[in-house]
Short mmCIF file of C-alpha atoms in Angstrom, two decimals:
data_model
loop_
_atom_site.label_atom_id
_atom_site.label_comp_id
_atom_site.label_asym_id
_atom_site.label_seq_id
_atom_site.Cartn_x
_atom_site.Cartn_y
_atom_site.Cartn_z
CA MET A 1 -26.19 36.98 -36.43
CA MET A 2 -23.26 39.24 -35.48
CA LYS A 3 -23.59 38.15 -31.84
CA ARG A 4 -23.51 34.48 -32.85
CA LEU A 5 -20.46 35.04 -35.03
CA LEU A 6 -18.66 36.85 -32.21
CA THR A 7 -19.55 34.07 -29.78
CA ALA A 8 -18.32 31.44 -32.23
CA GLY A 9 -15.12 33.40 -32.78
CA VAL A 10 -14.44 33.60 -29.05
CA ALA A 11 -15.04 29.85 -28.74
CA VAL A 12 -12.59 29.13 -31.56
CA LEU A 13 -9.96 31.37 -29.97
CA ALA A 14 -10.50 29.72 -26.59
CA LEU A 15 -10.11 26.29 -28.15
CA ALA A 16 -6.95 27.40 -29.94
CA ALA A 17 -5.56 28.83 -26.73
CA ALA A 18 -6.34 25.61 -24.87
CA SER A 19 -4.67 23.57 -27.60
CA ALA A 20 -1.59 25.81 -27.47
CA ALA A 21 -1.44 25.42 -23.69
CA ARG A 22 -1.62 21.64 -24.04
CA ALA A 23 1.12 21.69 -26.65
CA GLU A 24 3.40 23.69 -24.37
CA THR A 25 3.24 21.01 -21.68
CA ILE A 26 5.99 18.45 -22.24
CA ARG A 27 4.64 15.00 -21.51
CA ILE A 28 6.31 11.72 -20.59
CA GLY A 29 4.13 8.69 -21.24
CA VAL A 30 4.35 5.54 -19.15
CA LEU A 31 2.86 2.76 -21.24
CA THR A 32 2.61 -0.28 -19.02
CA ASP A 33 0.54 -3.20 -17.76
CA MET A 34 -1.77 -1.60 -15.20
CA ALA A 35 -3.78 -4.62 -14.07
CA GLY A 36 -2.41 -7.76 -15.74
CA PRO A 37 0.42 -10.19 -14.97
CA LEU A 38 3.16 -7.55 -15.19
CA SER A 39 1.41 -4.92 -13.09
CA ASP A 40 3.04 -5.82 -9.78
CA ALA A 41 6.57 -5.34 -11.13
CA GLN A 42 5.61 -2.39 -13.37
CA GLY A 43 2.12 -0.85 -13.62
CA PRO A 44 1.11 2.00 -11.27
CA GLY A 45 4.49 1.73 -9.54
CA SER A 46 6.28 2.61 -12.78
CA VAL A 47 4.05 5.67 -13.19
CA GLU A 48 4.79 6.79 -9.63
CA ALA A 49 8.56 6.29 -10.03
CA THR A 50 8.49 8.40 -13.20
CA ARG A 51 6.56 11.15 -11.38
CA MET A 52 9.12 11.07 -8.56
CA ALA A 53 11.89 11.69 -11.08
CA VAL A 54 10.03 14.65 -12.61
CA GLU A 55 9.43 16.10 -9.13
CA ASP A 56 13.08 15.67 -8.18
CA PHE A 57 14.09 17.44 -11.39
CA GLY A 58 11.86 20.39 -10.52
CA GLY A 59 8.82 19.75 -12.68
CA ARG A 60 9.86 21.96 -15.60
CA LEU A 61 12.05 21.48 -18.66
CA LEU A 62 13.24 24.27 -20.98
CA GLY A 63 10.77 26.62 -19.34
CA GLU A 64 7.78 24.33 -19.83
CA LYS A 65 5.80 22.21 -17.40
CA VAL A 66 6.52 18.46 -17.48
CA GLU A 67 3.59 16.10 -16.98
CA VAL A 68 3.54 12.31 -16.61
CA ILE A 69 0.63 10.36 -18.07
CA GLY A 70 0.04 6.62 -17.91
CA ALA A 71 -1.96 4.04 -19.84
CA ASP A 72 -2.57 0.30 -19.93
CA HIS A 73 -1.38 -1.56 -23.04
CA GLN A 74 -3.07 -4.77 -21.76
CA ASN A 75 -0.09 -6.73 -23.11
CA LYS A 76 -1.45 -6.31 -26.64
CA ALA A 77 0.78 -4.84 -29.32
CA ASP A 78 -2.09 -3.30 -31.29
CA ILE A 79 -3.47 -1.51 -28.23
CA GLY A 80 -0.01 -0.29 -27.24
CA ALA A 81 0.65 0.95 -30.77
CA ALA A 82 -2.65 2.84 -30.92
CA ILE A 83 -1.94 4.58 -27.61
CA ALA A 84 1.59 5.46 -28.69
CA ARG A 85 0.39 7.02 -31.96
CA ASP A 86 -2.20 9.09 -30.13
CA TRP A 87 0.31 10.24 -27.51
CA TYR A 88 2.93 11.23 -30.08
CA ASP A 89 0.42 12.88 -32.44
CA THR A 90 -1.96 14.70 -30.08
CA ARG A 91 -0.62 14.78 -26.51
CA ASN A 92 2.90 16.18 -27.07
CA VAL A 93 4.44 13.07 -25.51
CA GLN A 94 8.15 13.29 -26.23
CA VAL A 95 9.21 9.97 -24.73
CA ILE A 96 7.39 6.75 -23.84
CA MET A 97 8.75 4.76 -20.89
CA ASP A 98 8.39 1.25 -19.44
CA LEU A 99 6.58 -0.80 -22.15
CA GLY A 100 7.03 -4.06 -20.21
CA ASN A 101 5.69 -6.45 -22.83
CA SER A 102 8.35 -7.05 -25.51
CA ALA A 103 5.92 -7.29 -28.42
CA VAL A 104 4.43 -3.94 -27.36
CA ALA A 105 7.92 -2.47 -27.06
CA ILE A 106 8.89 -3.54 -30.58
CA ALA A 107 5.73 -1.99 -32.01
CA VAL A 108 6.15 1.26 -30.06
CA GLN A 109 9.79 1.81 -30.88
CA ASN A 110 9.00 1.44 -34.59
CA ILE A 111 6.34 4.13 -34.21
CA ALA A 112 8.80 6.31 -32.29
CA LYS A 113 11.15 6.19 -35.25
CA ASP A 114 8.37 7.10 -37.71
CA LYS A 115 7.25 10.03 -35.51
CA ASN A 116 10.80 11.08 -34.57
CA ARG A 117 10.12 10.71 -30.85
CA LEU A 118 11.80 8.50 -28.29
CA SER A 119 10.99 5.06 -26.84
CA VAL A 120 12.72 3.87 -23.66
CA ALA A 121 12.21 0.25 -22.61
CA THR A 122 12.73 0.09 -18.86
CA GLY A 123 10.65 -3.07 -18.36
CA ALA A 124 10.60 -4.88 -21.73
CA ALA A 125 13.33 -7.52 -21.66
CA SER A 126 13.72 -9.10 -25.09
CA GLY A 127 17.33 -8.75 -26.20
CA GLU A 128 16.04 -8.37 -29.75
CA LEU A 129 14.92 -4.81 -29.00
CA THR A 130 18.52 -3.69 -29.45
CA ASN A 131 19.55 -6.52 -31.75
CA ARG A 132 17.39 -7.38 -34.79
CA HIS A 133 14.83 -4.68 -33.97
CA CYS A 134 17.22 -1.87 -33.06
CA ASN A 135 16.52 1.62 -34.35
CA THR A 136 17.76 5.17 -33.97
CA ASN A 137 14.93 6.31 -31.68
CA ALA A 138 14.89 3.49 -29.14
CA ILE A 139 16.73 2.82 -25.88
CA GLN A 140 16.72 -0.26 -23.70
CA TRP A 141 17.53 1.08 -20.22
CA GLY A 142 16.64 -1.99 -18.17
CA TYR A 143 17.41 -5.69 -18.11
CA ASP A 144 17.43 -7.92 -21.18
CA THR A 145 17.30 -11.61 -21.99
CA TYR A 146 20.97 -11.80 -22.97
CA GLN A 147 21.95 -10.45 -19.55
CA PHE A 148 19.54 -12.82 -17.78
CA ALA A 149 21.02 -15.77 -19.65
CA LYS A 150 24.67 -14.77 -19.33
CA GLY A 151 24.41 -14.01 -15.63
CA ILE A 152 22.97 -17.34 -14.54
CA THR A 153 24.34 -19.97 -16.93
CA GLY A 154 27.98 -19.63 -15.89
CA PRO A 155 27.45 -20.44 -12.19
CA VAL A 156 24.92 -23.22 -12.98
CA VAL A 157 26.90 -25.03 -15.70
CA LYS A 158 30.19 -24.75 -13.81
CA SER A 159 28.57 -26.37 -10.77
CA GLY A 160 27.44 -29.41 -12.78
CA GLY A 161 24.15 -28.26 -14.31
CA ASP A 162 25.07 -29.23 -17.87
CA ARG A 163 21.88 -30.86 -19.25
CA TRP A 164 19.03 -28.38 -19.72
CA PHE A 165 15.33 -28.64 -20.53
CA PHE A 166 13.43 -25.41 -21.20
CA ILE A 167 9.89 -24.51 -20.17
CA SER A 168 9.42 -21.32 -22.17
CA ALA A 169 6.72 -18.72 -22.69
CA ASP A 170 5.39 -18.76 -26.26
CA TYR A 171 5.83 -15.07 -27.05
CA ALA A 172 8.67 -12.67 -27.90
CA PHE A 173 10.23 -12.51 -24.44
CA GLY A 174 10.19 -16.27 -23.88
CA HIS A 175 11.60 -17.03 -27.32
CA ALA A 176 14.45 -14.55 -26.83
CA LEU A 177 15.26 -15.74 -23.31
CA GLU A 178 15.33 -19.40 -24.33
CA ASN A 179 17.45 -18.65 -27.39
CA ASP A 180 19.97 -16.53 -25.46
CA THR A 181 20.23 -19.08 -22.64
CA ARG A 182 20.54 -22.00 -25.05
CA LYS A 183 23.49 -20.33 -26.77
CA ALA A 184 25.15 -19.56 -23.43
CA VAL A 185 24.71 -23.13 -22.16
CA GLU A 186 26.13 -24.66 -25.34
CA LYS A 187 29.03 -22.22 -25.41
CA LEU A 188 29.97 -23.39 -21.92
CA GLY A 189 29.92 -27.05 -23.00
CA GLY A 190 26.42 -27.90 -21.76
CA LYS A 191 23.65 -29.60 -23.72
CA VAL A 192 19.97 -28.80 -24.28
CA VAL A 193 17.99 -32.08 -24.13
CA GLY A 194 14.53 -30.65 -24.82
CA ALA A 195 12.10 -27.75 -24.64
CA VAL A 196 8.39 -27.02 -24.48
CA ARG A 197 6.50 -23.75 -24.88
CA HIS A 198 3.38 -22.59 -23.05
CA PRO A 199 0.87 -19.77 -23.58
CA ILE A 200 0.87 -16.73 -21.29
CA ASN A 201 -1.04 -17.09 -18.00
CA THR A 202 -0.86 -20.88 -17.90
CA LEU A 203 -2.19 -22.20 -14.59
CA ASP A 204 -1.26 -25.89 -14.74
CA PHE A 205 2.39 -26.73 -15.50
CA SER A 206 2.27 -30.33 -14.27
CA SER A 207 2.57 -31.95 -17.72
CA TYR A 208 5.41 -29.63 -18.73
CA LEU A 209 7.25 -30.33 -15.47
CA MET A 210 6.86 -34.10 -15.82
CA GLN A 211 8.13 -33.92 -19.40
CA ALA A 212 11.17 -32.01 -18.18
CA LYS A 213 11.71 -34.44 -15.28
CA ASN A 214 11.64 -37.45 -17.63
CA SER A 215 14.00 -35.87 -20.19
CA GLY A 216 17.18 -36.66 -18.31
CA ALA A 217 17.89 -32.99 -17.68
CA ASN A 218 19.53 -31.90 -14.46
CA VAL A 219 18.44 -28.28 -14.94
CA ILE A 220 14.96 -27.03 -15.85
CA GLY A 221 15.39 -23.61 -17.42
CA VAL A 222 12.34 -21.41 -16.84
CA ALA A 223 12.20 -18.99 -19.78
CA SER A 224 9.03 -17.30 -18.55
CA ALA A 225 8.18 -14.21 -16.54
CA ILE A 226 6.14 -13.05 -13.56
CA ALA A 227 3.07 -15.27 -12.87
CA ASP A 228 4.08 -18.05 -15.26
CA GLN A 229 7.57 -18.26 -13.83
CA GLN A 230 6.17 -18.17 -10.31
CA ASN A 231 3.76 -21.02 -11.08
CA VAL A 232 6.56 -23.19 -12.48
CA LEU A 233 8.59 -22.71 -9.30
CA LYS A 234 5.63 -23.27 -6.96
CA GLN A 235 4.35 -26.36 -8.77
CA GLY A 236 7.84 -27.76 -9.22
CA GLN A 237 8.19 -27.72 -5.46
CA GLU A 238 4.66 -29.01 -4.80
CA PHE A 239 5.06 -31.96 -7.20
CA ALA A 240 8.58 -32.75 -5.89
CA ILE A 241 10.08 -32.16 -9.33
CA PHE A 242 13.02 -30.21 -7.97
CA ASP A 243 15.54 -32.08 -5.87
CA ASP A 244 19.28 -32.66 -5.60
CA LYS A 245 19.34 -34.14 -9.10
CA VAL A 246 17.05 -31.71 -10.94
CA ARG A 247 17.14 -28.01 -10.10
CA PRO A 248 15.36 -24.99 -11.55
CA ALA A 249 17.12 -22.13 -13.27
CA ALA A 250 14.79 -19.12 -13.29
CA MET A 251 16.77 -16.76 -15.48
CA ALA A 252 14.39 -13.80 -15.23
CA LEU A 253 13.67 -14.06 -11.50
CA LEU A 254 12.80 -10.62 -10.11
CA LEU A 255 12.15 -9.23 -6.66
CA SER A 256 8.37 -9.51 -7.08
CA ASP A 257 8.72 -13.17 -8.08
CA VAL A 258 10.64 -14.02 -4.92
CA HIS A 259 8.02 -12.21 -2.85
CA SER A 260 5.22 -14.16 -4.53
CA VAL A 261 6.69 -17.67 -4.41
CA GLY A 262 8.42 -17.26 -1.05
CA LEU A 263 12.00 -17.86 -0.01
CA LYS A 264 11.45 -21.59 0.50
CA ALA A 265 10.73 -22.11 -3.22
CA ALA A 266 13.24 -19.56 -4.54
CA GLN A 267 16.15 -20.00 -2.11
CA GLY A 268 19.58 -20.53 -3.58
CA THR A 269 18.67 -19.19 -7.03
CA THR A 270 21.49 -17.19 -8.56
CA VAL A 271 20.41 -14.07 -10.44
CA SER A 272 21.95 -11.22 -12.36
CA SER A 273 20.24 -8.01 -11.31
CA ILE A 274 20.28 -4.43 -12.59
CA PHE A 275 18.81 -3.16 -9.28
CA TYR A 276 18.15 -4.42 -5.78
CA TRP A 277 16.55 -2.10 -3.27
CA ASP A 278 18.94 -3.03 -0.44
CA ALA A 279 22.15 -3.27 -2.46
CA ASP A 280 23.80 0.01 -1.45
CA ASP A 281 23.13 3.39 0.16
CA GLU A 282 21.80 5.00 -3.05
CA SER A 283 19.32 2.18 -3.64
CA ARG A 284 18.16 2.17 -0.01
CA ALA A 285 17.62 5.94 0.07
CA PHE A 286 15.42 5.92 -3.04
CA SER A 287 13.59 2.79 -1.89
CA ARG A 288 12.63 4.37 1.44
CA ARG A 289 11.07 7.32 -0.39
CA TYR A 290 9.30 5.06 -2.86
CA ALA A 291 8.00 2.73 -0.14
CA ALA A 292 6.55 5.71 1.73
CA LYS A 293 4.31 6.27 -1.31
CA MET A 294 3.68 2.72 -2.51
CA GLY A 295 4.01 0.60 0.63
CA ARG A 296 6.83 -1.62 -0.65
CA PRO A 297 10.28 -1.34 -2.22
CA PRO A 298 10.53 -0.64 -5.94
CA SER A 299 11.01 -3.41 -8.46
CA GLU A 300 13.85 -3.42 -10.95
CA ALA A 301 11.69 -1.89 -13.71
CA GLN A 302 10.19 0.75 -11.43
CA ALA A 303 13.66 1.89 -10.33
CA MET A 304 14.74 2.03 -13.98
CA ASN A 305 11.79 4.28 -14.79
CA TYR A 306 13.08 6.72 -12.18
CA SER A 307 16.66 6.44 -13.45
CA ALA A 308 15.85 6.78 -17.16
CA THR A 309 13.45 9.68 -16.64
CA LEU A 310 16.02 11.72 -14.74
CA ALA A 311 18.68 10.91 -17.32
CA TRP A 312 16.39 12.02 -20.18
CA LEU A 313 15.43 15.25 -18.42
CA GLN A 314 19.04 16.12 -17.66
CA ALA A 315 20.18 15.33 -21.21
CA ALA A 316 17.35 17.38 -22.74
CA GLU A 317 18.19 20.32 -20.49
CA ALA A 318 21.87 20.13 -21.41
CA ALA A 319 21.03 19.79 -25.11
CA LYS A 320 18.47 22.63 -24.85
CA SER A 321 16.11 20.46 -26.89
CA VAL A 322 13.76 17.48 -26.66
CA GLU A 323 14.65 16.36 -30.20
CA PRO A 324 15.71 12.69 -29.97
CA GLU A 325 18.88 13.12 -32.02
CA LYS A 326 20.16 15.90 -29.75
CA VAL A 327 19.16 14.18 -26.51
CA LEU A 328 20.75 10.90 -27.59
CA ALA A 329 23.92 12.68 -28.68
CA ARG A 330 24.15 14.18 -25.21
CA LEU A 331 23.59 10.82 -23.51
CA ARG A 332 26.29 9.25 -25.67
CA SER A 333 28.80 12.08 -25.25
CA GLY A 334 30.39 10.43 -22.23
CA PRO A 335 29.76 8.00 -19.37
CA VAL A 336 26.09 7.81 -18.41
CA SER A 337 25.52 9.41 -15.02
CA ALA A 338 22.13 8.40 -13.61
CA PRO A 339 20.74 6.80 -10.46
CA PHE A 340 21.71 3.13 -10.01
CA ILE A 341 23.91 3.11 -13.13
CA ARG A 342 27.57 2.16 -12.63
CA ASN A 343 30.10 2.55 -15.45
CA GLY A 344 27.30 3.18 -17.94
CA THR A 345 27.65 3.63 -21.69
CA LEU A 346 24.79 4.11 -24.14
CA ARG A 347 25.64 2.36 -27.41
CA ALA A 348 24.44 3.21 -30.91
CA ASP A 349 22.08 0.21 -30.82
CA GLY A 350 20.25 1.78 -27.86
CA LYS A 351 21.59 -0.66 -25.27
CA LEU A 352 22.66 0.84 -21.95
CA VAL A 353 25.67 -1.21 -20.90
CA ARG A 354 26.66 -1.01 -17.24
CA ASP A 355 27.89 -3.11 -14.34
CA ILE A 356 25.22 -5.21 -12.64
CA TRP A 357 24.84 -7.21 -9.44
CA LEU A 358 25.40 -10.94 -9.06
CA ALA A 359 23.04 -12.03 -6.30
CA ARG A 360 21.59 -15.13 -4.68
CA VAL A 361 18.17 -15.62 -3.09
CA LYS A 362 18.44 -16.10 0.66
CA ALA A 363 17.16 -19.08 2.62
CA PRO A 364 14.18 -18.29 4.89
CA GLU A 365 16.32 -18.32 8.03
CA GLN A 366 18.72 -15.77 6.51
CA SER A 367 16.05 -13.10 5.98
CA LYS A 368 16.08 -10.60 8.85
CA TYR A 369 13.42 -8.02 7.86
CA PRO A 370 10.63 -7.50 5.28
CA TRP A 371 11.77 -7.82 1.66
CA ASP A 372 15.24 -9.00 2.79
CA TYR A 373 15.47 -11.52 -0.03
CA MET A 374 18.82 -11.18 -1.79
CA GLU A 375 22.45 -11.62 -0.89
CA ILE A 376 24.78 -9.58 -3.10
CA LEU A 377 27.69 -11.78 -4.18
CA GLY A 378 29.54 -9.21 -6.27
CA THR A 379 29.34 -7.36 -9.57
CA ILE A 380 29.40 -8.44 -13.21
CA ALA A 381 31.14 -6.00 -15.54
CA GLY A 382 28.93 -4.63 -18.29
CA ARG A 383 31.21 -6.02 -20.99
CA ASP A 384 30.58 -9.51 -19.58
CA ALA A 385 26.85 -9.10 -18.91
CA PHE A 386 25.47 -7.67 -22.16
CA ARG A 387 25.64 -8.73 -25.80
CA PRO A 388 29.03 -7.73 -27.26
CA VAL A 389 29.17 -5.67 -30.43
CA GLU A 390 30.72 -8.51 -32.43
CA GLU A 391 27.71 -10.76 -31.70
CA SER A 392 25.09 -8.17 -32.59
CA GLU A 393 22.98 -8.09 -35.74
CA CYS A 394 22.19 -4.38 -35.29
CA ALA A 395 23.28 -2.43 -38.37
CA LEU A 396 23.69 0.74 -36.26
CA LEU A 397 26.77 -0.80 -34.64
CA LYS A 398 28.37 -1.46 -38.02
CA GLN A 399 28.26 2.15 -39.19
#
């Protein structure tokens, strides 16, 4: 009996020691789409970019080891929420990155507030994350639908594209992107003549495209993302929907989209971009290192995972704490200094405002080497690219 008690006691102590060891490891969680429609632009590449940032920082924070873990939210808010709760409660995850899907991001940042941890959206794009759904424990480090809309509507409307029809994804991101673009078009004197919404992963857009063609619109606004957006552009070209009289406006066009649809279908599209791998020396240097690991340049979201992770680690080290309030205070104490961020300021609503690129997709004959897809036209100041304080519904900006 005594031997069994001693053995049991040793087992309990060993388990306690193992639990303590796990608790001492500071973890960063990358909650992303690992195999679905967003996985090319986020997924395993976002996990790798986050690991690169931890390695560059030295792998330790406040004397403790830093570990990156990843999981697949499958683009389902309930699955993402369950993973986030488990990570915050049992895995000592201090910050969750990426998120990608906007509905998942909204759910996770609400949990982050309840658990007093941090949520950083580097891939989720709904502008409502820092507007109606803003909270004290959430950051939006990447692109957003307001920026997508503001960046593209000016050039399109001013060049004669003043009658819009929207083909929009029927979920949080699509709703926000259509709404933000609609407001921007109307503010510039344009008119919205119609709209239709489609479910995620739609394969046949022919009826939607014909409805848009027959509406009298001279611009078809594609308020969708990744595969859906790519299919609209491909099928619009295949069915001869797009011509000199009717052109597409793909507000959320990303590097991976251009690669998938090809320059012939995407050429001439104007985009506002938070990151382009070949934009400057800093971007090229990181992209060469990333490509050596992943076989291709990083996407916008993957680069933002690297940037946000380094910024969080540096702020936590300076604050001598991983507590969200102290880390955020440090990040907001002055201009944000992080990779690929120019003239950055982190507002109380969690929005990282910074200058971005205005770019245009090259024609096939202009591309000189692999992934040479964009021509940088100039920069858009952060104050002109992101939602101004006076237009925001976030109560944190009113305090």
